[in-house]
Short mmCIF file of C-alpha atoms in Angstrom, two decimals:
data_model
loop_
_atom_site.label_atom_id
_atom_site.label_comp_id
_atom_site.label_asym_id
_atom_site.label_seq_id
_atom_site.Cartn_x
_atom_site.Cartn_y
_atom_site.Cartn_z
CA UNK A 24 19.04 -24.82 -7.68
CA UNK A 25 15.87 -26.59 -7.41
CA UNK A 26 15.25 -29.62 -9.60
CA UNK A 27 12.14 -28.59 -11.07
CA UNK A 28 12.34 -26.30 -13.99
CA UNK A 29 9.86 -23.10 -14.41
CA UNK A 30 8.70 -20.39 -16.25
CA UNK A 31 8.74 -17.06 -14.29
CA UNK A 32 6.73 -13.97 -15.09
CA UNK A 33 6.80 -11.00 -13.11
CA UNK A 34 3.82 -8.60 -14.57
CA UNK A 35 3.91 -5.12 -13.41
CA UNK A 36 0.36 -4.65 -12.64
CA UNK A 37 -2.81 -6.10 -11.89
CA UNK A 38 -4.51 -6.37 -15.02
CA UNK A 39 -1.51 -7.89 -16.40
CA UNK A 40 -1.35 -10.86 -13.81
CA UNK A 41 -4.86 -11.34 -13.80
CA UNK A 42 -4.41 -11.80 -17.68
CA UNK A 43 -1.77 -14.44 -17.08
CA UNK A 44 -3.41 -16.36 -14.56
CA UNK A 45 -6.20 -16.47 -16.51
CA UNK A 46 -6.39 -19.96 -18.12
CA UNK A 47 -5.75 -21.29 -13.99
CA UNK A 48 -2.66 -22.92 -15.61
CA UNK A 49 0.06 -20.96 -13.56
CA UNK A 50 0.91 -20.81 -9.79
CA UNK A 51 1.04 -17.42 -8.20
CA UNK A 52 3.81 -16.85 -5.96
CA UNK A 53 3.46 -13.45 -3.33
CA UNK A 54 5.65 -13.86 -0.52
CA UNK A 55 7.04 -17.58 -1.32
CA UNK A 56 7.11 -18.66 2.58
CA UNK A 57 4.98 -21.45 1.64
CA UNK A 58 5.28 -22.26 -2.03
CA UNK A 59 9.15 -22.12 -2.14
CA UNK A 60 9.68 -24.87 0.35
CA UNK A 61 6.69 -26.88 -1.22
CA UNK A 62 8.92 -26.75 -4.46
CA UNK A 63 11.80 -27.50 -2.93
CA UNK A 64 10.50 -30.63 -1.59
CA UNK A 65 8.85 -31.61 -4.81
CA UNK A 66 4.89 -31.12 -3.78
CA UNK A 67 4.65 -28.61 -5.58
CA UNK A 68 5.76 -28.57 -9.42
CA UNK A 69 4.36 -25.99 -10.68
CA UNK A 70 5.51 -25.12 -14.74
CA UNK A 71 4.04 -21.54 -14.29
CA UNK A 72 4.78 -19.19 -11.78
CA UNK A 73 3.03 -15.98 -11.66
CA UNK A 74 4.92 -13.22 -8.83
CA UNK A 75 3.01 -10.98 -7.60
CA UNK A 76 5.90 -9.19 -5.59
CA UNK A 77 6.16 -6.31 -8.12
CA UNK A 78 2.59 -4.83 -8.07
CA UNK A 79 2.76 -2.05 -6.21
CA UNK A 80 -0.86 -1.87 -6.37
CA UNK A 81 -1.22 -4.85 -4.13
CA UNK A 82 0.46 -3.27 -1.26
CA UNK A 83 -1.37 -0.77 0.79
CA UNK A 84 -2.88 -0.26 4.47
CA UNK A 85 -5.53 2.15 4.73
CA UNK A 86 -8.70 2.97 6.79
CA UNK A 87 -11.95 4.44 5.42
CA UNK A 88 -15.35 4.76 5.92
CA UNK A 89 -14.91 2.52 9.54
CA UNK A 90 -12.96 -0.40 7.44
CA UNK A 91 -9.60 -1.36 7.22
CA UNK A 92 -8.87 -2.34 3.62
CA UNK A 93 -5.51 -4.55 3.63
CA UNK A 94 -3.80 -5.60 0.26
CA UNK A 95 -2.68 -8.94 -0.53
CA UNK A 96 0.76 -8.47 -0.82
CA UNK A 97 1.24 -6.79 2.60
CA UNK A 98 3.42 -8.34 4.76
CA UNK A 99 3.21 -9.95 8.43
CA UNK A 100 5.81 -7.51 9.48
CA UNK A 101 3.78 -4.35 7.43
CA UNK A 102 0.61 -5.68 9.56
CA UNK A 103 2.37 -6.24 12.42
CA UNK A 104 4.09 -2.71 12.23
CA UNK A 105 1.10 -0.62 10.82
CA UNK A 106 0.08 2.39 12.77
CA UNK A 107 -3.20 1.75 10.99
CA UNK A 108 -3.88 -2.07 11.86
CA UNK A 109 -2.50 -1.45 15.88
CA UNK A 110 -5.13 1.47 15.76
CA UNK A 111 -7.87 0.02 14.43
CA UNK A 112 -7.52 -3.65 14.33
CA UNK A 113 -5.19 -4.92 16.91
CA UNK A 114 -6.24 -8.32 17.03
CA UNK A 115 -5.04 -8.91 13.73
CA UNK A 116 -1.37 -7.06 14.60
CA UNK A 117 -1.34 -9.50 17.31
CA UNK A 118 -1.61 -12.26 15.43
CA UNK A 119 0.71 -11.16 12.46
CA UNK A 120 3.76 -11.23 15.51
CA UNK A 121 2.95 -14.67 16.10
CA UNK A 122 3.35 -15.78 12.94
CA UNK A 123 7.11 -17.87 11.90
CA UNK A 124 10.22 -15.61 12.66
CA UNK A 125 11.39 -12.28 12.04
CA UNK A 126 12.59 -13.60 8.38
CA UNK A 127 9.34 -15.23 7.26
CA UNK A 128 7.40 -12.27 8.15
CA UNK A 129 9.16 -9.78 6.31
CA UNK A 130 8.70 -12.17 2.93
CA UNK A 131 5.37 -13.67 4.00
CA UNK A 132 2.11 -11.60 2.55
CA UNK A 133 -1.63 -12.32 4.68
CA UNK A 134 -3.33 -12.72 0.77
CA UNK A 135 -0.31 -15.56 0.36
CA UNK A 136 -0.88 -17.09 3.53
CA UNK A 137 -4.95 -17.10 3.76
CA UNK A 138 -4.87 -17.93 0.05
CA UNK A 139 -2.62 -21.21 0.81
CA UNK A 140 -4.87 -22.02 3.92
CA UNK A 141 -2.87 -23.90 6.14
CA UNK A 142 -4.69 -25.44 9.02
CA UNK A 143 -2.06 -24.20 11.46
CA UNK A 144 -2.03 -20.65 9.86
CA UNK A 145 -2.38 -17.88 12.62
CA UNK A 146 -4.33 -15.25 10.79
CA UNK A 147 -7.68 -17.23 10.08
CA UNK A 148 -8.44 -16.96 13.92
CA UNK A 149 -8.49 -13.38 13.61
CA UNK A 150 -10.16 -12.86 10.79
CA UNK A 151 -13.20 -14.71 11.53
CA UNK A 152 -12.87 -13.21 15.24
CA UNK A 153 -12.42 -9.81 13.18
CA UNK A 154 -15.57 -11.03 10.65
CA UNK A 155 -13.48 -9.66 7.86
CA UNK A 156 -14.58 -9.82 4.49
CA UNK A 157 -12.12 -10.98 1.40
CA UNK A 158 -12.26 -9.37 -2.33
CA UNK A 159 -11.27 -11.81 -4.71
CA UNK A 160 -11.01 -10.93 -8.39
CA UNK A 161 -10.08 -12.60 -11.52
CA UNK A 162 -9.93 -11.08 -15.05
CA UNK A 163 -13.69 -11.08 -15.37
CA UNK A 164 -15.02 -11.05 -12.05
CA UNK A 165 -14.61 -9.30 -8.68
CA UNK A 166 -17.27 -10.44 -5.33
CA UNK A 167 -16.17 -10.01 -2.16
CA UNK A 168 -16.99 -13.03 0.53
CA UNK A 169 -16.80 -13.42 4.57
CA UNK A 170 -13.86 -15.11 5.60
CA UNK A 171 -15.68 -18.15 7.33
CA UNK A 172 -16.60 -18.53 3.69
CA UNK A 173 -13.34 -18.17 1.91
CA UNK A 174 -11.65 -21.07 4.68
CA UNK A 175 -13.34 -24.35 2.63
CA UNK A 176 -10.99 -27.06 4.13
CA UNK A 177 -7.23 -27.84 4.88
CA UNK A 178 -5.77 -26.19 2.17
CA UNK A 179 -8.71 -25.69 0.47
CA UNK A 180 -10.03 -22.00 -0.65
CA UNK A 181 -13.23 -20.59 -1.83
CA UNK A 182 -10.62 -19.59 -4.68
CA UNK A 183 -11.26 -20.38 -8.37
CA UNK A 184 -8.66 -21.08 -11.20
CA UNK A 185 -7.93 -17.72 -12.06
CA UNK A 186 -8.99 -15.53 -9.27
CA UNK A 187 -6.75 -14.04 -6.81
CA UNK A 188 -6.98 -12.49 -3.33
CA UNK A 189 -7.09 -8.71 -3.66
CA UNK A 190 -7.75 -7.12 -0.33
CA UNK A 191 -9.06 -8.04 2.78
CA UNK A 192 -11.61 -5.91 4.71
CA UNK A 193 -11.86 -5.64 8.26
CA UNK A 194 -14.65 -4.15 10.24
CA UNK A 195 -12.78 -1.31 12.66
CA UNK A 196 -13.00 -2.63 16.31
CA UNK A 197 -14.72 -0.17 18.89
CA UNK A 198 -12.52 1.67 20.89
CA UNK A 199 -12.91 -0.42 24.08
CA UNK A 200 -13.05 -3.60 23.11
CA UNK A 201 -10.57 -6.15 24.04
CA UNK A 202 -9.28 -9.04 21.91
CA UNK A 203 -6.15 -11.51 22.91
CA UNK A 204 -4.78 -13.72 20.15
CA UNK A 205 -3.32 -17.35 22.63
CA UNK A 206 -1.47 -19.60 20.48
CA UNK A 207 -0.09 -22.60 21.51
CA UNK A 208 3.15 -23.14 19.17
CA UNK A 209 4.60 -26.42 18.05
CA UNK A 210 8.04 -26.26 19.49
CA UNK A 211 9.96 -27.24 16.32
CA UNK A 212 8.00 -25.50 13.71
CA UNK A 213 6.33 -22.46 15.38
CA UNK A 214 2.69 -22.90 13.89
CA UNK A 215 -0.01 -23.19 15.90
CA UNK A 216 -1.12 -26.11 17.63
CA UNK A 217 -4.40 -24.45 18.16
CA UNK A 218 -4.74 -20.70 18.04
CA UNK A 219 -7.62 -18.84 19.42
CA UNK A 220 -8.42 -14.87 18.86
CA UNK A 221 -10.99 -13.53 20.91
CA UNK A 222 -12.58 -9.91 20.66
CA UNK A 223 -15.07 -8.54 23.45
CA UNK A 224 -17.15 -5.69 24.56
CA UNK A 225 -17.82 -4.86 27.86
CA UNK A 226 -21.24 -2.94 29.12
CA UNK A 227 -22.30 -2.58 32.62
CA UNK A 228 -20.02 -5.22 34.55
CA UNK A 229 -20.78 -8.33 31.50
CA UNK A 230 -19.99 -9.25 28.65
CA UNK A 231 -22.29 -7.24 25.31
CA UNK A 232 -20.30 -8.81 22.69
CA UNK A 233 -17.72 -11.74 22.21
CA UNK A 234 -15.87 -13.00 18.99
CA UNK A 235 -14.10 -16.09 18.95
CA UNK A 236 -11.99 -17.49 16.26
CA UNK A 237 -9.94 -20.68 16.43
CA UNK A 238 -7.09 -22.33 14.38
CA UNK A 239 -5.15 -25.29 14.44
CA UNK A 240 -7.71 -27.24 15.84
CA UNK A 241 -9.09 -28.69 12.79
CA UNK A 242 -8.77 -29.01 8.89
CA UNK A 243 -10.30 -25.43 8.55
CA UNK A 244 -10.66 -22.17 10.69
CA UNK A 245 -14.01 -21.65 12.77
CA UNK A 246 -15.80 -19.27 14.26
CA UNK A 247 -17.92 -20.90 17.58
CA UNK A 248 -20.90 -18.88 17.93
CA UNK A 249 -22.45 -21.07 20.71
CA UNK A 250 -19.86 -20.28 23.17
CA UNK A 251 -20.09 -16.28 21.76
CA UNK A 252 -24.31 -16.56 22.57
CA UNK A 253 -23.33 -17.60 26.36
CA UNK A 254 -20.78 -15.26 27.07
CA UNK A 255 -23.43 -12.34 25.74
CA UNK A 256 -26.36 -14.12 27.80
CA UNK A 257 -24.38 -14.32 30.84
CA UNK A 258 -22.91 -17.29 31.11
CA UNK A 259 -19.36 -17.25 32.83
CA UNK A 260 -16.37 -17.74 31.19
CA UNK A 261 -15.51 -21.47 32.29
CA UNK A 262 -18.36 -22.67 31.53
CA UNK A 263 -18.97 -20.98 28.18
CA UNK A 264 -15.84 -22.22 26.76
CA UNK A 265 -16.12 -26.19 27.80
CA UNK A 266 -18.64 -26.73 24.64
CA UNK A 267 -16.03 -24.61 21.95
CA UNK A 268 -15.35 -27.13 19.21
CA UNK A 269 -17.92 -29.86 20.16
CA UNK A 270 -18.73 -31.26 16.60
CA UNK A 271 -15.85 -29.61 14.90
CA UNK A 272 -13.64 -32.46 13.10
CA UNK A 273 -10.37 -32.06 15.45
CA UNK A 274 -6.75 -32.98 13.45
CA UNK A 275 -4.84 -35.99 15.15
CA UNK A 276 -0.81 -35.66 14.35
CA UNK A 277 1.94 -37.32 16.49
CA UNK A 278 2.28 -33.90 18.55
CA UNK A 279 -0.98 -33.80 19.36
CA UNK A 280 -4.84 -36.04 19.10
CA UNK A 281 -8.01 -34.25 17.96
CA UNK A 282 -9.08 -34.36 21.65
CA UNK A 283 -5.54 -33.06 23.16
CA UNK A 284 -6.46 -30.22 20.60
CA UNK A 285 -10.01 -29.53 21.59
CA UNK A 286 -8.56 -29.45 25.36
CA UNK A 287 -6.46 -26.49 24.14
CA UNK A 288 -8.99 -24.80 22.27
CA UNK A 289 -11.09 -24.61 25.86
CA UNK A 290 -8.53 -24.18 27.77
CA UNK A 291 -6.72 -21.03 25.83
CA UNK A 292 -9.60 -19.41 24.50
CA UNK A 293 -10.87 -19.18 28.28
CA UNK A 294 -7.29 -17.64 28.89
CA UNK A 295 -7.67 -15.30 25.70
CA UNK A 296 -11.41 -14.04 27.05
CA UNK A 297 -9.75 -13.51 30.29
CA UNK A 298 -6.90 -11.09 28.94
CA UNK A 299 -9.16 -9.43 26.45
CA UNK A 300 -11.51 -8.33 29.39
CA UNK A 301 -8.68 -6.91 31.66
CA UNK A 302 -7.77 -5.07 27.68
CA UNK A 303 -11.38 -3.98 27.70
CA UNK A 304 -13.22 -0.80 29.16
CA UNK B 21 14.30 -20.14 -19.90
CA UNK B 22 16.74 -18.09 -18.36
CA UNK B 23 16.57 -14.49 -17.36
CA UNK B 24 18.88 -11.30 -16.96
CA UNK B 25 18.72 -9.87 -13.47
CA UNK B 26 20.43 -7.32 -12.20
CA UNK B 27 20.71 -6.48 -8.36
CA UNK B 28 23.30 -4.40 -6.19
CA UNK B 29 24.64 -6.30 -3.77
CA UNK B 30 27.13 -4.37 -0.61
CA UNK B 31 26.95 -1.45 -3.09
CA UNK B 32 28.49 -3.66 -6.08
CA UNK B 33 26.04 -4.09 -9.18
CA UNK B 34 25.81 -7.55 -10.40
CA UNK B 35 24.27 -8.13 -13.77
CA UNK B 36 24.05 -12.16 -14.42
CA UNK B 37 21.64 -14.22 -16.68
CA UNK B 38 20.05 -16.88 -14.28
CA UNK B 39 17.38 -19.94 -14.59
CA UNK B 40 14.50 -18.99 -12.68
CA UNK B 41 14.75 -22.22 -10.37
CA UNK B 42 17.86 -20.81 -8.89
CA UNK B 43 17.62 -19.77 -5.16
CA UNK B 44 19.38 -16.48 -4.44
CA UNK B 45 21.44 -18.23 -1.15
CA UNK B 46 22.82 -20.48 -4.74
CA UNK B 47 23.31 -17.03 -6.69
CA UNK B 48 25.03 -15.76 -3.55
CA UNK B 49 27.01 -18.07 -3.04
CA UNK B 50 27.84 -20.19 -6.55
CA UNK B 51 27.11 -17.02 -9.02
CA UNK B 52 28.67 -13.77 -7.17
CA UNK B 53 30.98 -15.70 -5.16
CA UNK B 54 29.81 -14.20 -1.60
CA UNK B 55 30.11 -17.05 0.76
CA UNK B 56 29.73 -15.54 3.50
CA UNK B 57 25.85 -16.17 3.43
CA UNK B 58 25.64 -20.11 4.69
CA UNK B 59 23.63 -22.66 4.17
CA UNK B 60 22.68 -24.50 6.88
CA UNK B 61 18.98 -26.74 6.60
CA UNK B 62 18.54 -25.27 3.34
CA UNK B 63 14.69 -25.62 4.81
CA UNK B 64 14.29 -21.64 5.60
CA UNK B 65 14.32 -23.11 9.44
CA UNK B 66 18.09 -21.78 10.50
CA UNK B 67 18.64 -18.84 9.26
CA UNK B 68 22.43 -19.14 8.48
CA UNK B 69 21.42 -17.70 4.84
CA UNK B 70 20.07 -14.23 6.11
CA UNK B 71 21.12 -11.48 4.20
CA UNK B 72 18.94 -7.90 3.97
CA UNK B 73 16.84 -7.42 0.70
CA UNK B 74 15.37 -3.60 0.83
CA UNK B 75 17.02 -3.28 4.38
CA UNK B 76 14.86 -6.06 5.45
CA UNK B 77 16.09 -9.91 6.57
CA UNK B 78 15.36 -12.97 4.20
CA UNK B 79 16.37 -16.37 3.85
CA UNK B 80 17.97 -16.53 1.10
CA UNK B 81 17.32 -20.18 0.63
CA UNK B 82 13.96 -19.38 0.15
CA UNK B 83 13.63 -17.28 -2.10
CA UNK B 84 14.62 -17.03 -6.21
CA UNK B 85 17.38 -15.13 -7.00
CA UNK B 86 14.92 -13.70 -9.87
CA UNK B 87 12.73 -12.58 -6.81
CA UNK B 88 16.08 -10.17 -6.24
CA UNK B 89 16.43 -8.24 -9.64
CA UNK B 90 16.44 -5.05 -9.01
CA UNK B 91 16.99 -4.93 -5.34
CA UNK B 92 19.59 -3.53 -3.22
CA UNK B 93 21.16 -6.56 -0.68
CA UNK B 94 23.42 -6.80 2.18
CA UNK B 95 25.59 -10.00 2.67
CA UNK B 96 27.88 -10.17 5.85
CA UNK B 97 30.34 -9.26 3.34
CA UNK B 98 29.21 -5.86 3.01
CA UNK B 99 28.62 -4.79 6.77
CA UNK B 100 32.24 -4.22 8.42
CA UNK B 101 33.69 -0.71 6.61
CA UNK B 102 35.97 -0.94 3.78
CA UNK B 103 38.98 -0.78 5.51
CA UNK B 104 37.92 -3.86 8.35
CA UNK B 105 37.01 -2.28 10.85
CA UNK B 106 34.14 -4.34 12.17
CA UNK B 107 30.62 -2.81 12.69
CA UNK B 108 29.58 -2.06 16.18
CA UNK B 109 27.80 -5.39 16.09
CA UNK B 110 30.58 -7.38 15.20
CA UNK B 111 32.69 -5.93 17.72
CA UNK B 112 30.61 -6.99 20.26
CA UNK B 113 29.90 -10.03 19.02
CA UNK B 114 33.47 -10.61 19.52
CA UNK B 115 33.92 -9.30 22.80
CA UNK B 116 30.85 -10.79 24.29
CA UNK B 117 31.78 -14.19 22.68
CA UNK B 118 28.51 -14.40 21.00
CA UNK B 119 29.63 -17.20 18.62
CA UNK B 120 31.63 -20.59 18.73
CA UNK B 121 32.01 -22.38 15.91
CA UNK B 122 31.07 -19.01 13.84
CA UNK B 123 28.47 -20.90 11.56
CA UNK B 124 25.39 -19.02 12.05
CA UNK B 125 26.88 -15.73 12.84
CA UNK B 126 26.66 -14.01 9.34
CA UNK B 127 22.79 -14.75 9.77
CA UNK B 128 23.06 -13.70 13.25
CA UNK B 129 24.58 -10.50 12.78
CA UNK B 130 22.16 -9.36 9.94
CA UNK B 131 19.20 -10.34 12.00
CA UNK B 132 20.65 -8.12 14.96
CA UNK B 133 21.26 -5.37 12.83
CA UNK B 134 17.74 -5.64 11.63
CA UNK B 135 16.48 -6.01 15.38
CA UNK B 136 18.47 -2.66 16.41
CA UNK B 137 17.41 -0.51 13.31
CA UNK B 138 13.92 -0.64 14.36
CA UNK B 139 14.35 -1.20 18.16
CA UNK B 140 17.83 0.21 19.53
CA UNK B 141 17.28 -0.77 22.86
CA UNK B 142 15.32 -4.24 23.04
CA UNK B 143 15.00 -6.31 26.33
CA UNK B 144 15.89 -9.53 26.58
CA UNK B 145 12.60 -11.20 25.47
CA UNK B 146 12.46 -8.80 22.66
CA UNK B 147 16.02 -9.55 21.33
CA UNK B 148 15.34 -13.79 21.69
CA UNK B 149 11.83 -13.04 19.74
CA UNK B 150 13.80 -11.16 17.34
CA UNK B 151 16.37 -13.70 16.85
CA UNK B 152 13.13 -16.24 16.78
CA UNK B 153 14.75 -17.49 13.12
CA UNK B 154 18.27 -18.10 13.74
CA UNK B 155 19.14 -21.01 15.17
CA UNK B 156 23.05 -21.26 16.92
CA UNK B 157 23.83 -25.01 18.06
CA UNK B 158 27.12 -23.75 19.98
CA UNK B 159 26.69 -20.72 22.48
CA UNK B 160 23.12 -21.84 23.96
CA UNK B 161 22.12 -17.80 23.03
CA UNK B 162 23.14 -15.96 26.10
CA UNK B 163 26.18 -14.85 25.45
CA UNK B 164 24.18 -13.74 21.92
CA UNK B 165 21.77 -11.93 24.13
CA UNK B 166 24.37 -10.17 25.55
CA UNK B 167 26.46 -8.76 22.46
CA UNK B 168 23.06 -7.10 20.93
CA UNK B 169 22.88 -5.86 24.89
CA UNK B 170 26.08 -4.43 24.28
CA UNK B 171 26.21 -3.08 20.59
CA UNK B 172 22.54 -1.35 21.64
CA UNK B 173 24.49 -0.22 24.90
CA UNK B 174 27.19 1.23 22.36
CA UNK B 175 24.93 2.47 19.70
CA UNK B 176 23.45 4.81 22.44
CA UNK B 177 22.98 8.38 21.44
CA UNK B 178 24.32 7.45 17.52
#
């Protein structure tokens, strides 16, 4: 038993949790790989906790119109497992195997994880690589944002008291494009050091189009759209990728300095453009 | 304020009245008296507490047992058949010598039986990525690696 007493509600549908959460009073708990152990080690004390884990509305994976709609309460392992997502969005797949262990992702849900914004957190590469776009609603609103958005600061969301994440909408990728998700784990806890998704398009011999996303480097996720603008005008991989991250704020830790992490962020998302090209026709 | 769940756990329903700050690895353990399920770091790192919720791995340490009403679990208690005789798993587990000490091996064997449900035949790298979440400080994993080699080797064609 934890020390911390709370009150639990498990509401049945949407409109019922959005009701709850309503007064921005309670803590919403989807897959718990995050807020459990943050209660357990007292930084998180919440009084109110809202679980989303019996909405089945929450749950889906489904393609229409040339979008992949995602619900918030999927899992890594449904997104890693998803005809659907390897089909149309493969980055993301990619990434969802990357993330913790076998255990965390069949528990851990991507509107949990994004919603918690860990610095470290594998998905945000991808979905800025991906340019998804996130629905958030609350009991009297609904707007949809891009992720680069919806990622404010270390865990720091777009989110306001009362609103929740309900889906998340992915463009479809082309078919042959390539895309590589590198990660560079921290060998005791498994998050990423710096994480880099790429996605490109090849046309005649070069590159057309080029998406990079990076994680891990710094308090929030980022998209670096200088390094995308050489690729497409030419410029060869090496090269493009020695200016990724120049005046991003980089996070020092004792595993690794802000520059260290920068030096990964070249170095791997030059290796992740490299593998997405030989994925690419 | 406490609440009334009511799960099925190795086929057994279990009806208890539990505070909601009670993790199910306690409930397991403390509540139903299954102590097979371990706890190791207590930190969802080791993976000693896995036990299948919908057919699917968890720690148990991190998660409420109020998270669990409703739901049909799996300790290591329920996985050999009534009458002892081990499952496949177990059996190699024992032949292979795929434990020491014995701590983490309920966790271990869930996990594998997990692994082989959706992937009878994994290779090597497969099986360690599978196992990613349990963490044995005795056998140094190989001889792990080889008893899922040899229950998938004896599962063939079932």
């Amino acid at each position: 038993m934890i020390p911390q007493p709370f009150d639990y509600y498990a509401p049945a549908t949407l409109r019922e949790a959005l009701a709850m959460i309503a007064s921005g009073e309670h803590k919403i708990l989807a897959g718990g790989m995050s807020l459990v152990p943050l209660m357990k080690l007292r930084l998180a004390l919440p009084e109110h906790v809202v679980d989303l884990g019996r909405i089945p509305e929450l749950n889906y994976i489904a393609e229409s119109g040339g979008v992949l709609r995602i619900g918030a309460m999927s899992t890594h392992h449904d997104i890693e497992s998803s005809a659907a997502v390897r089909a149309h969005c493969p980055l993301l797949a990619e990434a969802a195997g990357h993330i913790g262990d076998a255990q965390v992702r069949n528990m851990g849900t991507i509107g949990g994880s994004i919603a918690h914004a860990d610095p470290s957190a594998d998905y945000p590469a991808a979905l800025l690589a991906l340019e998804t776009k996130i629905r958030i609603v609350s009991a009297n609103s609904d707007r949809t944002i891009d992720a680069a958005e919806f990622f404010v600061d270390a865990f720091t969301t777009a989110l306001e008291p009362g609103e929740i994440v309900l889906e998340l909408q992915a463009p479809v990728e082309d078919q042959g494009e390539g895309y590589c998700y590198e990660k560079v784990p921290h060998p005791a806890s498994g998050f990423a050091v710096v994480g880099v998704a790429v996605r490109v398009k090849k046309a005649g011999g070069k590159i057309a189009m080029a998406r990079i996303g990076i994680t891990g480097m710094g308090p929030r996720p980022f998209r670096d759209s200088m390094a995308e603008k050489m690729l497409e005008s030419g410029t060869e991989i090496g090269q493009a990728t020695q200016s990724i991250g120049q005046g991003e704020e980089a996070n020092s830790d004792l595993y690794a300095s802000g520059d260290y992490r920068r030096h990964l962020a070249r170095v791997h998302a030059a290796r992740a453009l490299r593998t997405a090209l030989t994925r690419a026709s | 304020m406490k609440r009334t769940i009511s799960l099925t756990i190795n086929g057994k329903t279990y009806t208890d009245e539990v505070e909601p700050r009670l993790l199910l690895i306690h409930y397991l353990r403390e509540v139903a008296g299954l102590t097979g399920p371990h706890i190791g770091c207590e930190t969802s790192i080791c993976g000693a507490c896995t036990v299948l919720v919908g057919g699917k791995t968890v720690k148990s340490c991190t998660m409420f047992a109020v998270q669990a009403d409703g739901r049909e679990l799996t300790t290591i208690e329920g996985v050999a058949a009534a009458d002892g005789k081990l499952d496949p798993v177990q059996e190699a587990f024992w032949n292979e010598h795929g434990l020491q000490c014995g701590f983490c091996t309920p966790g271990m064997v869930l996990s594998v039986k997990h692994l082989l449900a959706a992937n009878p035949n994994p290779t090597d790298q497969e099986i360690r990525h599978g196992l990613d979440g349990n963490l044995c400080r005795c056998t140094g994993y190989q001889h792990i690696v080889n008893a899922v080699k040899a229950a998938a080797a004896g599962k063939g064609g079932v």
